[in-house]
Amino acid sequence: MSEIGLRERKRLRMYRTVSDIAIRLFLERGFDAVSVAEVAAAAEISKPTLFRYFPAKEDLVLYRIADHEGEAARVAGEGTAPVEALRRHFLAGLERCDPVTGLNDDPEVLAFHTLLYGTPSLVARLYGHLERAEEELAGALGGGLGARLAAGQIIAVRRILAQENWRRIAAGERVEEVRGDAVAAAERAFGVLAECLPQLL
């Protein structure tokens, strides 16, 4: 059992290391200017080994947010009022400046968001991530068309709130200047969801 744990830790460390190296290169030179072969060389692994970990070049970047894919489903499944649980979770993220909420002015986080949203192939791949998040959330909400419609609305609200926060931070506003509006917008959006979505479920 401990051997399996060690193997898993090594595997996860490899993912993190290669992803970090790739993102550093992409930030320095641009996503399209860096080849997969260059990433593999910088990580001191072969190209086939890299593709075993990351089937597509875009996955090197999206690995950093992959652990958020099932987050909404997990949070929604923790209680009897999923929208309220998701509201509290998003507000807690704003409080701690979680990068996934967009309310974070760390230069590295801003650079990563600029890379992610400024590269068309990454944006396209990101929508696959969002679709999988919707599917998992719909399952947590009970499945069926109503659950899928509700999940789509919830994921869209979280995405739009985060993008608005990131847009303002990227334009030069400080976290403390944005925080009040971010909290108010989240409260308003999740309030609307709480009123409307129970009719779908």
mmCIF file of C-alpha atoms in Angstrom:
data_model
loop_
_atom_site.group_PDB
_atom_site.id
_atom_site.type_symbol
_atom_site.label_atom_id
_atom_site.label_comp_id
_atom_site.label_asym_id
_atom_site.label_seq_id
_atom_site.Cartn_x
_atom_site.Cartn_y
_atom_site.Cartn_z
ATOM 1 C CA MET A 1 0.000 0.000 0.000
ATOM 2 C CA SER A 2 2.773 2.451 0.894
ATOM 3 C CA GLU A 3 4.548 1.588 -2.370
ATOM 4 C CA ILE A 4 1.425 2.554 -4.357
ATOM 5 C CA GLY A 5 1.272 5.787 -2.389
ATOM 6 C CA LEU A 6 4.893 6.540 -3.217
ATOM 7 C CA ARG A 7 4.304 5.838 -6.915
ATOM 8 C CA GLU A 8 1.292 8.141 -6.917
ATOM 9 C CA ARG A 9 3.252 10.912 -5.201
ATOM 10 C CA LYS A 10 6.020 10.593 -7.783
ATOM 11 C CA ARG A 11 3.483 10.705 -10.599
ATOM 12 C CA LEU A 12 1.820 13.829 -9.223
ATOM 13 C CA ARG A 13 5.218 15.456 -8.668
ATOM 14 C CA MET A 14 6.086 14.750 -12.317
ATOM 15 C CA TYR A 15 2.827 16.372 -13.466
ATOM 16 C CA ARG A 16 3.455 19.477 -11.366
ATOM 17 C CA THR A 17 7.109 19.796 -12.348
ATOM 18 C CA VAL A 18 6.549 19.456 -16.091
ATOM 19 C CA SER A 19 3.507 21.752 -16.029
ATOM 20 C CA ASP A 20 5.429 24.416 -14.076
ATOM 21 C CA ILE A 21 8.357 24.251 -16.486
ATOM 22 C CA ALA A 22 6.054 24.508 -19.495
ATOM 23 C CA ILE A 23 4.123 27.464 -18.070
ATOM 24 C CA ARG A 24 7.367 29.276 -17.284
ATOM 25 C CA LEU A 25 8.504 28.837 -20.911
ATOM 26 C CA PHE A 26 5.101 29.880 -22.285
ATOM 27 C CA LEU A 27 5.089 33.016 -20.135
ATOM 28 C CA GLU A 28 8.606 33.914 -21.254
ATOM 29 C CA ARG A 29 8.148 33.337 -24.992
ATOM 30 C CA GLY A 30 4.468 32.797 -25.733
ATOM 31 C CA PHE A 31 2.443 29.611 -25.988
ATOM 32 C CA ASP A 32 2.763 29.202 -29.763
ATOM 33 C CA ALA A 33 6.497 29.975 -29.785
ATOM 34 C CA VAL A 34 7.430 27.033 -27.546
ATOM 35 C CA SER A 35 7.319 23.497 -28.911
ATOM 36 C CA VAL A 36 6.458 20.366 -26.963
ATOM 37 C CA ALA A 37 9.959 19.092 -27.743
ATOM 38 C CA GLU A 38 11.446 22.172 -26.042
ATOM 39 C CA VAL A 39 9.300 21.583 -22.956
ATOM 40 C CA ALA A 40 10.390 17.936 -22.836
ATOM 41 C CA ALA A 41 14.053 18.950 -23.144
ATOM 42 C CA ALA A 42 13.718 21.552 -20.385
ATOM 43 C CA ALA A 43 12.038 18.947 -18.151
ATOM 44 C CA GLU A 44 14.749 16.400 -19.045
ATOM 45 C CA ILE A 45 12.263 13.788 -20.264
ATOM 46 C CA SER A 46 11.559 12.351 -23.691
ATOM 47 C CA LYS A 47 8.772 13.676 -25.878
ATOM 48 C CA PRO A 48 6.863 10.344 -25.741
ATOM 49 C CA THR A 49 7.087 10.422 -21.939
ATOM 50 C CA LEU A 50 5.696 13.952 -21.895
ATOM 51 C CA PHE A 51 2.763 12.887 -24.077
ATOM 52 C CA ARG A 52 2.021 10.013 -21.681
ATOM 53 C CA TYR A 53 1.411 12.635 -18.992
ATOM 54 C CA PHE A 54 -0.049 15.390 -21.180
ATOM 55 C CA PRO A 55 -1.829 14.166 -24.346
ATOM 56 C CA ALA A 56 -2.118 17.715 -25.734
ATOM 57 C CA LYS A 57 0.118 20.764 -25.453
ATOM 58 C CA GLU A 58 -2.762 22.741 -23.892
ATOM 59 C CA ASP A 59 -2.966 20.216 -21.050
ATOM 60 C CA LEU A 60 0.426 21.454 -19.833
ATOM 61 C CA VAL A 61 -1.290 24.719 -18.881
ATOM 62 C CA LEU A 62 -4.720 23.446 -17.876
ATOM 63 C CA TYR A 63 -3.221 20.957 -15.429
ATOM 64 C CA ARG A 64 -2.888 23.892 -13.031
ATOM 65 C CA ILE A 65 -6.689 24.201 -12.809
ATOM 66 C CA ALA A 66 -7.591 20.549 -13.364
ATOM 67 C CA ASP A 67 -8.239 19.949 -9.682
ATOM 68 C CA HIS A 68 -11.094 22.495 -9.824
ATOM 69 C CA GLU A 69 -12.997 20.438 -12.406
ATOM 70 C CA GLY A 70 -14.987 18.442 -9.861
ATOM 71 C CA GLU A 71 -15.064 21.170 -7.222
ATOM 72 C CA ALA A 72 -18.630 22.386 -7.818
ATOM 73 C CA ALA A 73 -19.985 18.831 -7.761
ATOM 74 C CA ARG A 74 -18.143 18.071 -4.539
ATOM 75 C CA VAL A 75 -19.378 21.238 -2.822
ATOM 76 C CA ALA A 76 -22.962 20.783 -4.051
ATOM 77 C CA GLY A 77 -22.998 17.215 -2.770
ATOM 78 C CA GLU A 78 -22.028 18.202 0.767
ATOM 79 C CA GLY A 79 -25.471 19.389 1.904
ATOM 80 C CA THR A 80 -29.187 19.576 1.195
ATOM 81 C CA ALA A 81 -29.034 23.130 -0.246
ATOM 82 C CA PRO A 82 -26.497 22.938 -3.114
ATOM 83 C CA VAL A 83 -26.804 26.552 -4.307
ATOM 84 C CA GLU A 84 -26.298 27.860 -0.774
ATOM 85 C CA ALA A 85 -23.266 25.592 -0.345
ATOM 86 C CA LEU A 86 -21.823 26.869 -3.631
ATOM 87 C CA ARG A 87 -22.519 30.485 -2.622
ATOM 88 C CA ARG A 88 -20.662 30.060 0.666
ATOM 89 C CA HIS A 89 -17.803 28.309 -1.106
ATOM 90 C CA PHE A 90 -17.410 31.104 -3.681
ATOM 91 C CA LEU A 91 -17.562 33.796 -1.001
ATOM 92 C CA ALA A 92 -14.937 31.930 1.034
ATOM 93 C CA GLY A 93 -12.772 31.866 -2.106
ATOM 94 C CA LEU A 94 -13.128 35.639 -2.443
ATOM 95 C CA GLU A 95 -12.167 36.053 1.205
ATOM 96 C CA ARG A 96 -8.907 34.131 0.765
ATOM 97 C CA CYS A 97 -8.230 35.563 -2.730
ATOM 98 C CA ASP A 98 -8.371 32.142 -4.373
ATOM 99 C CA PRO A 99 -7.116 32.646 -7.959
ATOM 100 C CA VAL A 100 -10.100 30.674 -9.291
ATOM 101 C CA THR A 101 -12.383 33.566 -8.211
ATOM 102 C CA GLY A 102 -10.347 36.075 -10.239
ATOM 103 C CA LEU A 103 -9.778 38.178 -7.101
ATOM 104 C CA ASN A 104 -6.015 37.870 -6.899
ATOM 105 C CA ASP A 105 -3.384 40.413 -7.904
ATOM 106 C CA ASP A 106 -0.290 38.271 -7.530
ATOM 107 C CA PRO A 107 1.809 38.981 -10.670
ATOM 108 C CA GLU A 108 2.256 35.271 -11.385
ATOM 109 C CA VAL A 109 -1.496 34.661 -11.158
ATOM 110 C CA LEU A 110 -2.211 37.613 -13.450
ATOM 111 C CA ALA A 111 0.380 36.381 -15.942
ATOM 112 C CA PHE A 112 -1.167 32.891 -15.891
ATOM 113 C CA HIS A 113 -4.672 34.289 -16.495
ATOM 114 C CA THR A 114 -3.364 36.439 -19.346
ATOM 115 C CA LEU A 115 -1.741 33.369 -20.889
ATOM 116 C CA LEU A 116 -4.888 31.291 -20.430
ATOM 117 C CA TYR A 117 -7.455 33.796 -21.729
ATOM 118 C CA GLY A 118 -5.151 35.326 -24.334
ATOM 119 C CA THR A 119 -4.415 32.065 -26.179
ATOM 120 C CA PRO A 120 -7.279 30.877 -28.435
ATOM 121 C CA SER A 121 -6.361 27.180 -28.282
ATOM 122 C CA LEU A 122 -6.266 27.319 -24.479
ATOM 123 C CA VAL A 123 -9.650 29.058 -24.340
ATOM 124 C CA ALA A 124 -11.093 26.365 -26.608
ATOM 125 C CA ARG A 125 -9.635 23.625 -24.418
ATOM 126 C CA LEU A 126 -10.909 25.411 -21.306
ATOM 127 C CA TYR A 127 -14.482 24.966 -22.507
ATOM 128 C CA GLY A 128 -13.975 21.206 -22.388
ATOM 129 C CA HIS A 129 -12.967 21.616 -18.746
ATOM 130 C CA LEU A 130 -16.140 23.634 -18.092
ATOM 131 C CA GLU A 131 -18.324 21.052 -19.841
ATOM 132 C CA ARG A 132 -16.914 18.272 -17.673
ATOM 133 C CA ALA A 133 -17.485 20.407 -14.575
ATOM 134 C CA GLU A 134 -21.119 20.865 -15.690
ATOM 135 C CA GLU A 135 -21.554 17.120 -16.206
ATOM 136 C CA GLU A 136 -20.215 16.292 -12.765
ATOM 137 C CA LEU A 137 -22.331 18.982 -11.129
ATOM 138 C CA ALA A 138 -25.455 17.813 -12.963
ATOM 139 C CA GLY A 139 -24.818 14.327 -11.597
ATOM 140 C CA ALA A 140 -24.473 15.715 -8.073
ATOM 141 C CA LEU A 141 -27.776 17.565 -8.545
ATOM 142 C CA GLY A 142 -29.605 14.367 -9.453
ATOM 143 C CA GLY A 143 -29.183 14.070 -13.203
ATOM 144 C CA GLY A 144 -31.791 14.711 -15.875
ATOM 145 C CA LEU A 145 -32.463 17.756 -18.033
ATOM 146 C CA GLY A 146 -33.371 20.013 -15.112
ATOM 147 C CA ALA A 147 -30.121 19.194 -13.331
ATOM 148 C CA ARG A 148 -28.130 19.843 -16.513
ATOM 149 C CA LEU A 149 -29.829 23.216 -17.009
ATOM 150 C CA ALA A 150 -29.148 24.148 -13.382
ATOM 151 C CA ALA A 151 -25.526 23.015 -13.595
ATOM 152 C CA GLY A 152 -24.996 25.088 -16.739
ATOM 153 C CA GLN A 153 -26.314 28.200 -14.996
ATOM 154 C CA ILE A 154 -24.183 27.656 -11.895
ATOM 155 C CA ILE A 155 -20.958 27.053 -13.817
ATOM 156 C CA ALA A 156 -21.655 30.092 -16.024
ATOM 157 C CA VAL A 157 -22.244 32.329 -12.986
ATOM 158 C CA ARG A 158 -18.997 31.222 -11.349
ATOM 159 C CA ARG A 159 -17.069 31.760 -14.597
ATOM 160 C CA ILE A 160 -18.510 35.211 -15.316
ATOM 161 C CA LEU A 161 -18.006 36.444 -11.751
ATOM 162 C CA ALA A 162 -14.381 35.295 -11.825
ATOM 163 C CA GLN A 163 -13.717 36.812 -15.250
ATOM 164 C CA GLU A 164 -15.150 40.179 -14.183
ATOM 165 C CA ASN A 165 -12.918 40.207 -11.098
ATOM 166 C CA TRP A 166 -9.879 39.251 -13.176
ATOM 167 C CA ARG A 167 -10.707 41.899 -15.813
ATOM 168 C CA ARG A 168 -10.735 44.661 -13.208
ATOM 169 C CA ILE A 169 -7.575 43.424 -11.473
ATOM 170 C CA ALA A 170 -5.790 43.110 -14.827
ATOM 171 C CA ALA A 171 -6.811 46.692 -15.625
ATOM 172 C CA GLY A 172 -4.897 47.871 -12.567
ATOM 173 C CA GLU A 173 -7.416 47.933 -9.726
ATOM 174 C CA ARG A 174 -6.279 46.582 -6.370
ATOM 175 C CA VAL A 175 -7.905 43.592 -4.698
ATOM 176 C CA GLU A 176 -9.323 45.759 -1.910
ATOM 177 C CA GLU A 177 -10.913 48.084 -4.477
ATOM 178 C CA VAL A 178 -12.659 45.180 -6.192
ATOM 179 C CA ARG A 179 -13.527 42.975 -3.209
ATOM 180 C CA GLY A 180 -16.720 44.802 -2.103
ATOM 181 C CA ASP A 181 -18.217 44.759 -5.602
ATOM 182 C CA ALA A 182 -17.120 41.139 -6.080
ATOM 183 C CA VAL A 183 -18.881 40.024 -2.904
ATOM 184 C CA ALA A 184 -22.023 42.017 -3.754
ATOM 185 C CA ALA A 185 -22.120 40.593 -7.294
ATOM 186 C CA ALA A 186 -21.690 37.043 -6.000
ATOM 187 C CA GLU A 187 -24.428 37.503 -3.392
ATOM 188 C CA ARG A 188 -26.780 38.902 -6.029
ATOM 189 C CA ALA A 189 -26.030 36.204 -8.612
ATOM 190 C CA PHE A 190 -26.305 33.283 -6.223
ATOM 191 C CA GLY A 191 -29.465 34.846 -4.761
ATOM 192 C CA VAL A 192 -31.085 34.729 -8.197
ATOM 193 C CA LEU A 193 -29.920 31.134 -8.651
ATOM 194 C CA ALA A 194 -31.377 30.154 -5.260
ATOM 195 C CA GLU A 195 -34.760 31.611 -6.266
ATOM 196 C CA CYS A 196 -34.944 30.131 -9.757
ATOM 197 C CA LEU A 197 -33.083 26.822 -9.832
ATOM 198 C CA PRO A 198 -35.267 24.858 -7.386
ATOM 199 C CA GLN A 199 -37.987 25.006 -10.064
ATOM 200 C CA LEU A 200 -35.709 23.024 -12.395
ATOM 201 C CA LEU A 201 -34.630 20.356 -9.913
#
